[in-house]
GROMACS .gro file of C-alpha atoms in nm:
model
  258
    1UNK     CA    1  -5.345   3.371  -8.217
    2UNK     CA    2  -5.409   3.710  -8.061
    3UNK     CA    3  -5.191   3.841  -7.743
    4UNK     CA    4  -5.236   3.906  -7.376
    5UNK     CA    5  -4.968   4.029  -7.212
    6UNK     CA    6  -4.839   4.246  -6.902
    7UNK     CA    7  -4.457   4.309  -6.938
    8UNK     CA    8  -4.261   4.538  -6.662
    9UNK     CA    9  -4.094   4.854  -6.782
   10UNK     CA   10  -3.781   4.803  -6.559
   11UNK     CA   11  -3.590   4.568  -6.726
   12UNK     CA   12  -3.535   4.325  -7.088
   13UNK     CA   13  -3.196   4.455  -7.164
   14UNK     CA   14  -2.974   4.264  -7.367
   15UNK     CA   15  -3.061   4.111  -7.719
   16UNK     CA   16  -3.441   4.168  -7.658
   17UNK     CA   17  -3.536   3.788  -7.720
   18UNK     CA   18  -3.774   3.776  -7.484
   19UNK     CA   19  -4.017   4.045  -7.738
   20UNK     CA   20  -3.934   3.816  -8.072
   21UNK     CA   21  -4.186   3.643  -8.267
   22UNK     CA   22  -4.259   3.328  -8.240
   23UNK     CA   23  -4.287   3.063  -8.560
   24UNK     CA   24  -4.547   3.167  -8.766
   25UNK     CA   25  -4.623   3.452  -8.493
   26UNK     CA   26  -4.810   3.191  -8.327
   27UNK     CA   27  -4.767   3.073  -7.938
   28UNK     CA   28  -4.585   3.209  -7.667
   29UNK     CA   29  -4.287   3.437  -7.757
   30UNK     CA   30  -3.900   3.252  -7.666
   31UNK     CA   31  -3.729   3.259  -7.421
   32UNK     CA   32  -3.373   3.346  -7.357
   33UNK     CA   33  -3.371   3.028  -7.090
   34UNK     CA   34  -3.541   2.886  -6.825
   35UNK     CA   35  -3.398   2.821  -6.517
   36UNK     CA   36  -3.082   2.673  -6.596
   37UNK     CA   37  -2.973   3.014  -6.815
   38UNK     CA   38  -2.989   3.356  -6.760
   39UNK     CA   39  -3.045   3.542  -6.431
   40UNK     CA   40  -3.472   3.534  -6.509
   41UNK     CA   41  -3.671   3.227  -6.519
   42UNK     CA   42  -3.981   3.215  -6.746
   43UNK     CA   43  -4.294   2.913  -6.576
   44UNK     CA   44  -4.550   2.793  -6.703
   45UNK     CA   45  -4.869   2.815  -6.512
   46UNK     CA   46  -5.169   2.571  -6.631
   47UNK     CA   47  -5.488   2.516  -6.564
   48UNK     CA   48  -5.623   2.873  -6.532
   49UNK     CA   49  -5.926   3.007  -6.461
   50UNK     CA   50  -6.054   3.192  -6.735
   51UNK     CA   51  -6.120   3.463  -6.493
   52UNK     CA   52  -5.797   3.501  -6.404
   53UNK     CA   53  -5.639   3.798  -6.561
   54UNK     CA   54  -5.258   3.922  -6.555
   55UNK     CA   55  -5.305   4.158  -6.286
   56UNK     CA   56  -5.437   3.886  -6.086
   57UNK     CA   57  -5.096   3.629  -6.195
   58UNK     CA   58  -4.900   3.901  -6.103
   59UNK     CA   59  -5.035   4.000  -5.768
   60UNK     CA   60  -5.039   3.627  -5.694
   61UNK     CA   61  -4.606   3.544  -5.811
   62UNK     CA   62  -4.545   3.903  -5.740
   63UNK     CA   63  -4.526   3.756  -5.353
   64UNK     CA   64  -4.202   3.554  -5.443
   65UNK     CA   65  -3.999   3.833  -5.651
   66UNK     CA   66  -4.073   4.054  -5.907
   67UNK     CA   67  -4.259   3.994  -6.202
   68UNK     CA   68  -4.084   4.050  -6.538
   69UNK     CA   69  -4.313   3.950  -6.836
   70UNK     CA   70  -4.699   3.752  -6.786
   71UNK     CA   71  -4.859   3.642  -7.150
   72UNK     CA   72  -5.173   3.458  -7.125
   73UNK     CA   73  -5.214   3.344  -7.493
   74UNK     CA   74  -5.589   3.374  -7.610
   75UNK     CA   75  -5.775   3.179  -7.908
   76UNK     CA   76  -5.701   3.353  -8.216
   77UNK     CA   77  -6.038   3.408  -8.335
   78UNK     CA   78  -6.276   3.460  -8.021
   79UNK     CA   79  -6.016   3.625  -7.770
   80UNK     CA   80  -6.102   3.381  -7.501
   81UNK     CA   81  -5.818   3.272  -7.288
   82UNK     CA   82  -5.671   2.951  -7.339
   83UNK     CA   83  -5.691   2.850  -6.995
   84UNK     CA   84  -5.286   2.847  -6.952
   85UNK     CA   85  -4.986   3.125  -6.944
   86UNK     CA   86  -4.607   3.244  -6.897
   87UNK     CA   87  -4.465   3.432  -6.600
   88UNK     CA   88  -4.149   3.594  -6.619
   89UNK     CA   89  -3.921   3.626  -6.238
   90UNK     CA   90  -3.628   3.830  -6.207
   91UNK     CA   91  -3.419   3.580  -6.053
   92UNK     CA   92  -3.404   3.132  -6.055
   93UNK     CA   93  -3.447   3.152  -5.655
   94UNK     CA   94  -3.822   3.383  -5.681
   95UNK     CA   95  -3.887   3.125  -5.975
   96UNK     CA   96  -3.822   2.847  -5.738
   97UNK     CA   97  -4.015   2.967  -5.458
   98UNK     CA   98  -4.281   3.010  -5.692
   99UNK     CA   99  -4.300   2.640  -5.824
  100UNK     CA  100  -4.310   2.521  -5.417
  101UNK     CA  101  -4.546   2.740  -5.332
  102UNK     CA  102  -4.784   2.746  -5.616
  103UNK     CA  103  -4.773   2.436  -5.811
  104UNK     CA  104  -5.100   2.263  -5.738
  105UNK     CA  105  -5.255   2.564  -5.535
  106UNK     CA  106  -5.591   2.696  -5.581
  107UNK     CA  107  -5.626   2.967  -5.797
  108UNK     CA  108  -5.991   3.104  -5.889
  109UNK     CA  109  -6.145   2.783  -5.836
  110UNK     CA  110  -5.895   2.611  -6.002
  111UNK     CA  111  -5.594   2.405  -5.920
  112UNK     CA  112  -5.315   2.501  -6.091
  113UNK     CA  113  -5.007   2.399  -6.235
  114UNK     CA  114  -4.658   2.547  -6.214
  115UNK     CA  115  -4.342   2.437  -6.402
  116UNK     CA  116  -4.019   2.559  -6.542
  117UNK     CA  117  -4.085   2.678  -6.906
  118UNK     CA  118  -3.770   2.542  -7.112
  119UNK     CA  119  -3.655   2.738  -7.425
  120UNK     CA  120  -3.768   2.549  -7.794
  121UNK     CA  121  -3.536   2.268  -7.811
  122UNK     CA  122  -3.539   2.182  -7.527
  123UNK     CA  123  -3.932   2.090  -7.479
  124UNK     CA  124  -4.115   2.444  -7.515
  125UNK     CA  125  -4.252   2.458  -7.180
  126UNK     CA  126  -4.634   2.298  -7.055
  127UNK     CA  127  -4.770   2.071  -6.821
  128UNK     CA  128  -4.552   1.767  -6.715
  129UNK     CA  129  -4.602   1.473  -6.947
  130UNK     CA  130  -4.590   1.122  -6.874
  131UNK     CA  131  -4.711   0.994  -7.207
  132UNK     CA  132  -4.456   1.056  -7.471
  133UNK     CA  133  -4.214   0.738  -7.610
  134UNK     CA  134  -4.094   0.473  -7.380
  135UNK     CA  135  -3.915   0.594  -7.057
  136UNK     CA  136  -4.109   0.938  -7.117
  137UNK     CA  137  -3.893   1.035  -7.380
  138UNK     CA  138  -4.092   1.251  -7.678
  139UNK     CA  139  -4.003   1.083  -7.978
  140UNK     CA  140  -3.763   0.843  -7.863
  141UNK     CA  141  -3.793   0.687  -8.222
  142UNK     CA  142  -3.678   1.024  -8.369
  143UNK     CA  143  -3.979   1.007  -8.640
  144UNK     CA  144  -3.936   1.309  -8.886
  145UNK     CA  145  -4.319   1.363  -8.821
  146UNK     CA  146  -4.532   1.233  -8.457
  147UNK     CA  147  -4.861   1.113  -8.426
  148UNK     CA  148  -5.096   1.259  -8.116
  149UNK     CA  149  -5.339   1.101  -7.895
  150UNK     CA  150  -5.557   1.390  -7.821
  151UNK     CA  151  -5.799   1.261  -7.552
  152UNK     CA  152  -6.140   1.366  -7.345
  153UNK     CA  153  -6.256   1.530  -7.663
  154UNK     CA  154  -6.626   1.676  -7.610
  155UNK     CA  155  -6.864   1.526  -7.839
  156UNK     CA  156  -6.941   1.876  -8.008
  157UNK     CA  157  -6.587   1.892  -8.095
  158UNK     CA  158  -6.517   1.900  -8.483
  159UNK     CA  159  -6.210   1.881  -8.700
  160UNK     CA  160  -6.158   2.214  -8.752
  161UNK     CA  161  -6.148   2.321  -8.461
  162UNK     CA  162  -5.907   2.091  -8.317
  163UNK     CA  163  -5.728   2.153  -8.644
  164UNK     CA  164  -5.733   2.537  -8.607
  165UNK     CA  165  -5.539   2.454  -8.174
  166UNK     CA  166  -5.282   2.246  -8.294
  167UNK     CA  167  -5.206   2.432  -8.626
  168UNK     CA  168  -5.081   2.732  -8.372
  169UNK     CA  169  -4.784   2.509  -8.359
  170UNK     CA  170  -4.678   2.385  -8.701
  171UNK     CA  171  -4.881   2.248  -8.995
  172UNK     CA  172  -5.094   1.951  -8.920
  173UNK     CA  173  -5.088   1.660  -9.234
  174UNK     CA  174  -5.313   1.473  -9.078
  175UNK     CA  175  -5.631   1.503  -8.863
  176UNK     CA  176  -5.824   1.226  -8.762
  177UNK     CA  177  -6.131   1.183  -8.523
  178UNK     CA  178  -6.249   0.819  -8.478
  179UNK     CA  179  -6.618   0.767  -8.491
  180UNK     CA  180  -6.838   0.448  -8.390
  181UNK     CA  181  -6.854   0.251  -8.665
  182UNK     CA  182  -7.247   0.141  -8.617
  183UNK     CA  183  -7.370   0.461  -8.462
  184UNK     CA  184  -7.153   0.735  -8.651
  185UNK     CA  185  -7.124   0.912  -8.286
  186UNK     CA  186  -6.755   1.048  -8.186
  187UNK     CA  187  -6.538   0.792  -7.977
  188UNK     CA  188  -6.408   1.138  -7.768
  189UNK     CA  189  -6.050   1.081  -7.888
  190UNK     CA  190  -5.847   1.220  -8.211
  191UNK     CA  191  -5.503   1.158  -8.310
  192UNK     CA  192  -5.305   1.433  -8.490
  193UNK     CA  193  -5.018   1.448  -8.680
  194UNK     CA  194  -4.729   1.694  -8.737
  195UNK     CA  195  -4.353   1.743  -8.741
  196UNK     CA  196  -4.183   1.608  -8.473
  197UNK     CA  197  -4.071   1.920  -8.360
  198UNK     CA  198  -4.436   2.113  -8.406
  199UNK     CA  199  -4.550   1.809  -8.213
  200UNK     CA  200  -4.353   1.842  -7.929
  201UNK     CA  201  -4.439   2.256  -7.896
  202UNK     CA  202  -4.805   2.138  -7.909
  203UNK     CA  203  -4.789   1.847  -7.690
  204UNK     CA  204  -4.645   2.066  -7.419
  205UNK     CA  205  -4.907   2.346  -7.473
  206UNK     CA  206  -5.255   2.172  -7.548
  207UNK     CA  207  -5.190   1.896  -7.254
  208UNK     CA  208  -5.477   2.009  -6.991
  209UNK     CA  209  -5.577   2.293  -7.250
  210UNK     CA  210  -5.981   2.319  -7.235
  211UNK     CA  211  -6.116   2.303  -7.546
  212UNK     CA  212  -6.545   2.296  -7.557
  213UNK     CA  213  -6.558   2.263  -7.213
  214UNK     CA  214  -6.308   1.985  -7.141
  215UNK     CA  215  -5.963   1.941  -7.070
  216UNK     CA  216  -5.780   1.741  -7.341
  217UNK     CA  217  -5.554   1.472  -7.266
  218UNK     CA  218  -5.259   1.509  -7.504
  219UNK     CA  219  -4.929   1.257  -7.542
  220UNK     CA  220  -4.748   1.106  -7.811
  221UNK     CA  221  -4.956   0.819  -7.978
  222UNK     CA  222  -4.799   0.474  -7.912
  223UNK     CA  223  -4.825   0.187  -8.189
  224UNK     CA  224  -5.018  -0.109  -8.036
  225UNK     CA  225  -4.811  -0.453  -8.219
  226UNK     CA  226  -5.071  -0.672  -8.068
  227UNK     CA  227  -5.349  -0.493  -8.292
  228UNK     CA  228  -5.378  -0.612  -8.660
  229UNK     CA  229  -5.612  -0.429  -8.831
  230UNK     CA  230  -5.880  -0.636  -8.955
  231UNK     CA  231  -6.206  -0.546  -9.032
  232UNK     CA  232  -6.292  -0.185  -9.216
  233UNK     CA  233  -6.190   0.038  -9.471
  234UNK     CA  234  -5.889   0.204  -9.291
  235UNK     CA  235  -5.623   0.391  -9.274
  236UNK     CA  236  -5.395   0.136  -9.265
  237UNK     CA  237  -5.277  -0.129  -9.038
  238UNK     CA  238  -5.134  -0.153  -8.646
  239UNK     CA  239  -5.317   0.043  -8.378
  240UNK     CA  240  -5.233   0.382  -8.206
  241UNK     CA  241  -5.320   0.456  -7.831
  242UNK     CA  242  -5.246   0.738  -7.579
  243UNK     CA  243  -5.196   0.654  -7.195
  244UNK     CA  244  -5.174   0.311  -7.235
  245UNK     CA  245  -5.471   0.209  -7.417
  246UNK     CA  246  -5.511   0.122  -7.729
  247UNK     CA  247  -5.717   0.182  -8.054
  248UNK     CA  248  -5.696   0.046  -8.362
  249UNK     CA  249  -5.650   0.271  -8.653
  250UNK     CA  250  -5.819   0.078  -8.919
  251UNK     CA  251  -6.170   0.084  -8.787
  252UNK     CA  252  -6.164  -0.289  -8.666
  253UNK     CA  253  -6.203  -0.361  -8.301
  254UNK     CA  254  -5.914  -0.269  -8.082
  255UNK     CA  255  -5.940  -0.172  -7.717
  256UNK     CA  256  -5.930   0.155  -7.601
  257UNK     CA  257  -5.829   0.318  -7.258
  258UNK     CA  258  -5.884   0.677  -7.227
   0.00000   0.00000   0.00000
């Protein structure tokens, strides 16, 4: 995935962990803490305009303190933005201000998102999530690999492609995109699979991420009990859902709430 970034001259003394490479040089670098370490305080800000460039993010949380660092990751192939990015503050109280003041303000058209970007480990950093394992807790089950519900696929979207976005954040073993079983057309929902702790990285980043023109829906895939899978050639039994549908991985005739 190619780079956007802006990063003040001033400062990033210290160990320098704020420049080092990601995993497989893919995502947003680490960071050295979010607001509970360190004097700087690294948000996420989602939901961008793809007009909006880094001068304009830092005019806009250069009005609550100064701006350290702003990356605004792009698709690795085309260079288009990815609709979501990282700003840096100098200090936990500009970073604050910032989250009041900006989360859910209109940016470019858009209404966007602001939230504390935690360090890997910890959750990498995205939009807030309400759909991972019971009580909100991402892999509460503490699988060695995690399922996805990827939701509000477009139509036009294809495997690869959604293969090529979530294998910025680990290797994906299994990619699946449910189609109608008389028509053939694309039920506008996937589930993908990787290690728990890819999975959590790309849950985090690809949750309101636009991909062909919509905004995908992304949460930890819950296993329905009540379906049985009956009925088609499958990939086994039970039923997966995302939200709190349901869909039934088999092919037989589960419900499904988007």
């Amino acid at each position: 995935m190619s780079r956007s970034r802006s990063r003040s001259p001033a400062r990033w003394g210290g160990d320098g962990n704020g420049d080092s490479a990601p995993p497989n040089n893919q995502g947003p670098p680490k960071s050295d803490g979010g607001m509970a370490g360190g004097e700087e305080a690294k948000l996420y800000v989602g939901n961008l305009s793809y007009d909006t460039d880094e001068q304009r993010l830092r005019e806009e949380f250069g009005n609550f303190g100064t701006v350290i660092d702003v990356f605004l990751p792009t698709e690795r192939h085309t260079g288009r933005p990815r609709g979501f990015g990282f700003v840096t503050m100098s200090t936990q109280a500009a970073a604050q201000e910032a989250i009041s003041k900006m989360d859910q303000s209109q940016l470019d058209s858009r209404t966007i998102r602001v939230n504390e970007s935690k360090p890997r480990g910890e959750g990498f950093g995205g939009p807030p999530r309400d759909g991972g394992g019971p009580g909100g807790s991402f892999n509460a089950a503490g699988n060695s690999d995690v399922k996805l519900y990827v939701g509000n696929l477009s139509y036009d979207t294809q495997e690869q492609s959604l293969r090529e976005l979530f294998e910025q954040y680990g290797a994906v073993t299994d990619c699946f995109l449910p189609t109608d079983r008389e028509t053939g057309r694309p039920r506008g929902f996937a589930f993908v699979t990787l290690s728990a702790a890819d999975a959590e990285k790309a849950c985090n980043s690809c949750n309101g991420y636009e991909l062909d023109g919509r905004p995908l829906k992304v949460n930890e895939a819950q296993q329905k009990e009540r379906f049985q899978g009956g009925g088609g050639g499958g990939r086994g039994g039970g039923g997966y859902g995302g939200g709190g549908g349901g869909y039934n991985d088999s092919g037989g005739g589960g419900g499904y709430n988007d």
